[in-house]
Amino acid sequence: MMQSYISEIGRCAKAYCEHTARSLPTLPDTVVTLVEMGFNVDTLPVYAKRSQRMVITAPPVTNQPATPRALSAGQKRTHPSHIPSHFPEFPDPHTYIKTPTFREPVSDYQVVREKAASQRRDVERALTRFMAKTGETQSLFKDDVTAFPLIAARPTTIPYLSALLPSELELQTLEETDSSEQDDQTDSENATGNNISDDPGADKENSMLPPGGVAPAAKASEDNVIDNPYLRPVKKPKVRRKK
């Protein structure tokens, strides 16, 4: 009933306001509405000054949140002379101009060295932990094996054998050099064979060969001599014995 009564007061006050060609109701419009609805307006001051009245305080004023500023990149361009000033402004330059967003690489020697050292230390630490977790480990304490894991030292029967044997890298380089020398020898032999077969005077050379049909070793060694001194086989010096 109270809601309908208040709604009727507001509707009638709005109707009286519009009847007088206004858009906002005022106090006289409300008084006329109460009089028309049969309410005694003189009793309002007495009712407002009663001892058991309930005062509704005004809501606290809260500060409006500050509108965040838009991130501006660069300086906006002004309008040229042929564009009126009431037109909207140009957008930020980064919307239509290419701007690099990557950082310049650090070229300071000290920073680069510190970064390389830290990366190397992290790699060694990670590799040590991986080997400690996957392989056999030892510990400084007998009770707790997982606190300070150490890579187990495997004793060998001949400890100096690893220093005498060549490493895997040296073996690989030796295999590569041997294969390259063999390829060069086969190519040279094929080339000499083709030259002999194509030469019209091959019969004369064959007639000059010894009865065994084999060329002297000196001539074969001269054909296989490599012009590049870095690719020639190593010649060991002759040891002279003291008399």
mmCIF file of C-alpha atoms in Angstrom:
data_model
loop_
_atom_site.group_PDB
_atom_site.id
_atom_site.type_symbol
_atom_site.label_atom_id
_atom_site.label_comp_id
_atom_site.label_asym_id
_atom_site.label_seq_id
_atom_site.Cartn_x
_atom_site.Cartn_y
_atom_site.Cartn_z
ATOM 1 C CA MET A 1 0.000 0.000 0.000
ATOM 2 C CA MET A 2 2.863 2.396 0.786
ATOM 3 C CA GLN A 3 4.550 1.680 -2.535
ATOM 4 C CA SER A 4 1.358 2.297 -4.488
ATOM 5 C CA TYR A 5 0.670 5.517 -2.496
ATOM 6 C CA ILE A 6 4.166 6.903 -3.244
ATOM 7 C CA SER A 7 3.898 5.902 -6.897
ATOM 8 C CA GLU A 8 0.562 7.709 -7.197
ATOM 9 C CA ILE A 9 2.075 10.892 -5.661
ATOM 10 C CA GLY A 10 4.910 10.837 -8.151
ATOM 11 C CA ARG A 11 2.631 10.190 -11.133
ATOM 12 C CA CYS A 12 0.253 13.037 -10.226
ATOM 13 C CA ALA A 13 3.116 15.486 -9.532
ATOM 14 C CA LYS A 14 4.607 14.651 -12.904
ATOM 15 C CA ALA A 15 1.214 15.233 -14.574
ATOM 16 C CA TYR A 16 0.798 18.675 -12.937
ATOM 17 C CA CYS A 17 4.367 19.567 -13.941
ATOM 18 C CA GLU A 18 3.765 18.676 -17.588
ATOM 19 C CA HIS A 19 0.425 20.508 -17.538
ATOM 20 C CA THR A 20 2.282 23.740 -16.874
ATOM 21 C CA ALA A 21 4.834 23.050 -19.646
ATOM 22 C CA ARG A 22 7.644 22.024 -17.326
ATOM 23 C CA SER A 23 9.778 18.897 -17.192
ATOM 24 C CA LEU A 24 10.928 18.795 -13.534
ATOM 25 C CA PRO A 25 8.370 18.594 -10.666
ATOM 26 C CA THR A 26 8.729 21.114 -7.826
ATOM 27 C CA LEU A 27 7.389 21.417 -4.250
ATOM 28 C CA PRO A 28 4.102 23.198 -5.221
ATOM 29 C CA ASP A 29 3.304 20.331 -7.606
ATOM 30 C CA THR A 30 3.737 17.838 -4.763
ATOM 31 C CA VAL A 31 1.569 19.946 -2.366
ATOM 32 C CA VAL A 32 -1.233 20.183 -4.915
ATOM 33 C CA THR A 33 -1.041 16.439 -5.457
ATOM 34 C CA LEU A 34 -1.338 15.734 -1.704
ATOM 35 C CA VAL A 35 -4.294 18.132 -1.394
ATOM 36 C CA GLU A 36 -6.068 16.470 -4.340
ATOM 37 C CA MET A 37 -5.490 13.030 -2.732
ATOM 38 C CA GLY A 38 -7.173 14.245 0.542
ATOM 39 C CA PHE A 39 -4.046 14.540 2.682
ATOM 40 C CA ASN A 40 -3.837 17.334 5.297
ATOM 41 C CA VAL A 41 -0.636 19.165 4.501
ATOM 42 C CA ASP A 42 -0.603 21.101 7.815
ATOM 43 C CA THR A 43 0.176 17.923 9.774
ATOM 44 C CA LEU A 44 3.497 17.395 7.977
ATOM 45 C CA PRO A 45 5.574 19.826 10.186
ATOM 46 C CA VAL A 46 4.207 18.204 13.352
ATOM 47 C CA TYR A 47 4.991 14.748 12.012
ATOM 48 C CA ALA A 48 8.495 15.831 11.007
ATOM 49 C CA LYS A 49 9.259 17.169 14.511
ATOM 50 C CA ARG A 50 8.128 14.050 16.427
ATOM 51 C CA SER A 51 10.420 12.585 19.080
ATOM 52 C CA GLN A 52 10.506 9.036 17.664
ATOM 53 C CA ARG A 53 11.371 9.993 14.159
ATOM 54 C CA MET A 54 14.000 8.067 12.161
ATOM 55 C CA VAL A 55 16.595 10.163 10.433
ATOM 56 C CA ILE A 56 18.111 8.729 7.258
ATOM 57 C CA THR A 57 21.527 10.152 6.790
ATOM 58 C CA ALA A 58 22.852 11.083 3.417
ATOM 59 C CA PRO A 59 24.973 8.461 1.729
ATOM 60 C CA PRO A 60 28.704 9.019 2.120
ATOM 61 C CA VAL A 61 30.370 10.756 -0.739
ATOM 62 C CA THR A 62 32.845 8.473 -2.432
ATOM 63 C CA ASN A 63 35.653 9.741 -4.545
ATOM 64 C CA GLN A 64 35.222 9.032 -8.180
ATOM 65 C CA PRO A 65 37.875 6.665 -9.488
ATOM 66 C CA ALA A 66 40.391 8.444 -11.606
ATOM 67 C CA THR A 67 40.061 7.697 -15.249
ATOM 68 C CA PRO A 68 43.235 5.944 -16.363
ATOM 69 C CA ARG A 69 45.175 7.798 -18.949
ATOM 70 C CA ALA A 70 45.671 6.152 -22.251
ATOM 71 C CA LEU A 71 49.221 5.147 -23.038
ATOM 72 C CA SER A 72 50.569 7.668 -25.507
ATOM 73 C CA ALA A 73 53.455 6.716 -27.733
ATOM 74 C CA GLY A 74 55.098 9.625 -29.466
ATOM 75 C CA GLN A 75 53.658 13.071 -30.164
ATOM 76 C CA LYS A 76 50.385 13.492 -31.977
ATOM 77 C CA ARG A 77 50.411 15.382 -35.239
ATOM 78 C CA THR A 78 48.472 18.588 -35.575
ATOM 79 C CA HIS A 79 45.984 19.209 -38.344
ATOM 80 C CA PRO A 80 47.291 20.719 -41.557
ATOM 81 C CA SER A 81 45.997 24.080 -42.676
ATOM 82 C CA HIS A 82 43.408 22.601 -45.051
ATOM 83 C CA ILE A 83 41.702 20.523 -42.293
ATOM 84 C CA PRO A 84 39.312 22.396 -39.937
ATOM 85 C CA SER A 85 40.101 22.378 -36.231
ATOM 86 C CA HIS A 86 36.763 20.795 -35.202
ATOM 87 C CA PHE A 87 37.738 17.522 -36.862
ATOM 88 C CA PRO A 88 39.005 14.751 -34.552
ATOM 89 C CA GLU A 89 42.692 14.641 -33.791
ATOM 90 C CA PHE A 90 45.147 12.239 -35.327
ATOM 91 C CA PRO A 91 45.596 8.947 -33.445
ATOM 92 C CA ASP A 92 48.814 7.948 -31.750
ATOM 93 C CA PRO A 93 51.730 7.594 -34.154
ATOM 94 C CA HIS A 94 52.299 3.931 -33.232
ATOM 95 C CA THR A 95 48.964 3.051 -34.877
ATOM 96 C CA TYR A 96 50.108 3.984 -38.354
ATOM 97 C CA ILE A 97 53.913 4.277 -38.051
ATOM 98 C CA LYS A 98 56.173 1.254 -37.647
ATOM 99 C CA THR A 99 57.877 1.329 -34.260
ATOM 100 C CA PRO A 100 60.393 -1.370 -33.239
ATOM 101 C CA THR A 101 59.534 -3.077 -29.952
ATOM 102 C CA PHE A 102 62.633 -5.271 -29.488
ATOM 103 C CA ARG A 103 65.431 -4.433 -27.093
ATOM 104 C CA GLU A 104 68.904 -3.690 -28.256
ATOM 105 C CA PRO A 105 71.340 -6.528 -27.588
ATOM 106 C CA VAL A 106 73.668 -6.011 -24.666
ATOM 107 C CA SER A 107 77.199 -5.474 -25.966
ATOM 108 C CA ASP A 108 78.935 -4.660 -22.698
ATOM 109 C CA TYR A 109 81.886 -6.987 -22.160
ATOM 110 C CA GLN A 110 81.363 -7.386 -18.418
ATOM 111 C CA VAL A 111 77.654 -8.192 -18.742
ATOM 112 C CA VAL A 112 78.245 -10.704 -21.537
ATOM 113 C CA ARG A 113 80.996 -12.452 -19.582
ATOM 114 C CA GLU A 114 78.861 -12.640 -16.434
ATOM 115 C CA LYS A 115 75.927 -14.044 -18.397
ATOM 116 C CA ALA A 116 78.111 -16.645 -20.113
ATOM 117 C CA ALA A 117 79.631 -17.665 -16.778
ATOM 118 C CA SER A 118 76.228 -18.011 -15.119
ATOM 119 C CA GLN A 119 74.883 -20.079 -18.037
ATOM 120 C CA ARG A 120 77.925 -22.337 -17.932
ATOM 121 C CA ARG A 121 77.560 -22.777 -14.181
ATOM 122 C CA ASP A 122 73.868 -23.644 -14.551
ATOM 123 C CA VAL A 123 74.612 -26.179 -17.296
ATOM 124 C CA GLU A 124 77.324 -27.859 -15.216
ATOM 125 C CA ARG A 125 75.061 -27.953 -12.179
ATOM 126 C CA ALA A 126 72.166 -29.441 -14.161
ATOM 127 C CA LEU A 127 74.443 -32.038 -15.771
ATOM 128 C CA THR A 128 75.892 -32.996 -12.396
ATOM 129 C CA ARG A 129 72.428 -33.425 -10.906
ATOM 130 C CA PHE A 130 71.315 -35.499 -13.896
ATOM 131 C CA MET A 131 74.341 -37.779 -13.613
ATOM 132 C CA ALA A 132 73.819 -38.039 -9.855
ATOM 133 C CA LYS A 133 70.172 -39.043 -10.281
ATOM 134 C CA THR A 134 70.651 -41.499 -13.152
ATOM 135 C CA GLY A 135 73.984 -43.094 -12.242
ATOM 136 C CA GLU A 136 75.635 -44.501 -9.194
ATOM 137 C CA THR A 137 75.975 -41.967 -6.397
ATOM 138 C CA GLN A 138 77.720 -41.668 -3.108
ATOM 139 C CA SER A 139 77.046 -39.407 -0.119
ATOM 140 C CA LEU A 140 79.051 -37.706 2.584
ATOM 141 C CA PHE A 141 76.657 -39.124 5.183
ATOM 142 C CA LYS A 142 75.864 -42.787 5.584
ATOM 143 C CA ASP A 143 72.292 -42.323 6.782
ATOM 144 C CA ASP A 144 71.034 -39.728 4.278
ATOM 145 C CA VAL A 145 71.959 -40.572 0.690
ATOM 146 C CA THR A 146 69.788 -37.937 -1.005
ATOM 147 C CA ALA A 147 71.087 -34.862 0.884
ATOM 148 C CA PHE A 148 74.431 -34.367 -0.849
ATOM 149 C CA PRO A 149 74.670 -36.839 -3.758
ATOM 150 C CA LEU A 150 78.091 -37.282 -5.307
ATOM 151 C CA ILE A 151 79.031 -39.077 -8.495
ATOM 152 C CA ALA A 152 80.550 -42.401 -7.577
ATOM 153 C CA ALA A 153 84.217 -42.798 -8.423
ATOM 154 C CA ARG A 154 84.757 -46.030 -10.319
ATOM 155 C CA PRO A 155 88.232 -47.451 -9.692
ATOM 156 C CA THR A 156 90.062 -48.913 -12.681
ATOM 157 C CA THR A 157 92.666 -51.634 -12.781
ATOM 158 C CA ILE A 158 95.027 -49.588 -14.942
ATOM 159 C CA PRO A 159 94.505 -45.911 -14.042
ATOM 160 C CA TYR A 160 97.063 -44.550 -16.513
ATOM 161 C CA LEU A 161 95.547 -46.356 -19.512
ATOM 162 C CA SER A 162 93.063 -43.543 -20.289
ATOM 163 C CA ALA A 163 95.958 -41.080 -20.646
ATOM 164 C CA LEU A 164 97.790 -43.321 -23.132
ATOM 165 C CA LEU A 165 94.837 -44.221 -25.362
ATOM 166 C CA PRO A 166 93.625 -41.629 -27.903
ATOM 167 C CA SER A 167 90.321 -39.935 -27.311
ATOM 168 C CA GLU A 168 87.216 -40.393 -29.452
ATOM 169 C CA LEU A 169 87.823 -37.065 -31.198
ATOM 170 C CA GLU A 170 91.364 -38.045 -32.158
ATOM 171 C CA LEU A 171 90.164 -41.425 -33.466
ATOM 172 C CA GLN A 172 87.513 -39.697 -35.554
ATOM 173 C CA THR A 173 90.019 -37.275 -37.076
ATOM 174 C CA LEU A 174 92.404 -40.150 -37.858
ATOM 175 C CA GLU A 175 89.632 -42.074 -39.607
ATOM 176 C CA GLU A 176 88.688 -39.029 -41.638
ATOM 177 C CA THR A 177 92.288 -38.409 -42.742
ATOM 178 C CA ASP A 178 92.783 -42.087 -43.645
ATOM 179 C CA SER A 179 89.591 -42.151 -45.711
ATOM 180 C CA SER A 180 90.557 -38.925 -47.511
ATOM 181 C CA GLU A 181 94.038 -40.304 -48.330
ATOM 182 C CA GLN A 182 92.523 -43.500 -49.678
ATOM 183 C CA ASP A 183 90.112 -41.536 -51.857
ATOM 184 C CA ASP A 184 92.982 -39.426 -53.211
ATOM 185 C CA GLN A 185 95.032 -42.554 -53.993
ATOM 186 C CA THR A 186 92.147 -44.240 -55.815
ATOM 187 C CA ASP A 187 91.478 -41.083 -57.831
ATOM 188 C CA SER A 188 95.123 -40.791 -58.835
ATOM 189 C CA GLU A 189 95.289 -44.473 -59.794
ATOM 190 C CA ASN A 190 92.182 -44.179 -61.917
ATOM 191 C CA ALA A 191 93.560 -41.074 -63.621
ATOM 192 C CA THR A 192 96.909 -42.757 -64.406
ATOM 193 C CA GLY A 193 95.122 -45.860 -65.719
ATOM 194 C CA ASN A 194 92.981 -43.777 -68.053
ATOM 195 C CA ASN A 195 95.999 -41.878 -69.338
ATOM 196 C CA ILE A 196 97.864 -45.076 -70.091
ATOM 197 C CA SER A 197 94.931 -46.601 -71.947
ATOM 198 C CA ASP A 198 94.293 -43.474 -73.975
ATOM 199 C CA ASP A 199 97.941 -42.863 -74.858
ATOM 200 C CA PRO A 200 98.769 -44.088 -78.448
ATOM 201 C CA GLY A 201 102.312 -44.823 -77.347
ATOM 202 C CA ALA A 202 101.217 -47.218 -74.690
ATOM 203 C CA ASP A 203 102.540 -50.172 -76.676
ATOM 204 C CA LYS A 204 105.994 -48.673 -76.678
ATOM 205 C CA GLU A 205 105.882 -48.175 -72.913
ATOM 206 C CA ASN A 206 104.658 -51.718 -72.434
ATOM 207 C CA SER A 207 107.508 -52.963 -74.578
ATOM 208 C CA MET A 208 109.934 -51.058 -72.327
ATOM 209 C CA LEU A 209 108.614 -52.759 -69.172
ATOM 210 C CA PRO A 210 110.674 -55.504 -67.577
ATOM 211 C CA PRO A 211 109.766 -59.141 -68.267
ATOM 212 C CA GLY A 212 107.671 -59.316 -65.090
ATOM 213 C CA GLY A 213 105.305 -56.692 -66.498
ATOM 214 C CA VAL A 214 105.466 -54.484 -63.366
ATOM 215 C CA ALA A 215 106.670 -50.873 -63.370
ATOM 216 C CA PRO A 216 109.450 -49.887 -60.988
ATOM 217 C CA ALA A 217 108.412 -48.807 -57.512
ATOM 218 C CA ALA A 218 110.192 -45.468 -57.865
ATOM 219 C CA LYS A 219 108.026 -44.488 -60.831
ATOM 220 C CA ALA A 220 104.796 -45.491 -59.028
ATOM 221 C CA SER A 221 105.789 -43.474 -55.965
ATOM 222 C CA GLU A 222 106.492 -40.426 -58.135
ATOM 223 C CA ASP A 223 102.998 -40.633 -59.639
ATOM 224 C CA ASN A 224 101.381 -40.739 -56.184
ATOM 225 C CA VAL A 225 103.242 -37.716 -54.786
ATOM 226 C CA ILE A 226 100.804 -35.118 -53.365
ATOM 227 C CA ASP A 227 101.506 -31.525 -54.314
ATOM 228 C CA ASN A 228 99.914 -30.086 -51.141
ATOM 229 C CA PRO A 229 102.472 -30.363 -48.306
ATOM 230 C CA TYR A 230 99.682 -30.398 -45.685
ATOM 231 C CA LEU A 231 98.188 -33.598 -47.144
ATOM 232 C CA ARG A 232 101.404 -35.563 -47.573
ATOM 233 C CA PRO A 233 101.954 -38.537 -45.261
ATOM 234 C CA VAL A 234 104.269 -38.021 -42.332
ATOM 235 C CA LYS A 235 107.872 -39.106 -42.919
ATOM 236 C CA LYS A 236 109.716 -40.168 -39.830
ATOM 237 C CA PRO A 237 113.310 -38.937 -39.616
ATOM 238 C CA LYS A 238 116.051 -41.543 -39.759
ATOM 239 C CA VAL A 239 117.734 -42.243 -36.487
ATOM 240 C CA ARG A 240 121.493 -42.115 -36.775
ATOM 241 C CA ARG A 241 123.267 -44.544 -34.599
ATOM 242 C CA LYS A 242 126.474 -43.445 -32.980
ATOM 243 C CA LYS A 243 129.473 -45.558 -33.860
#
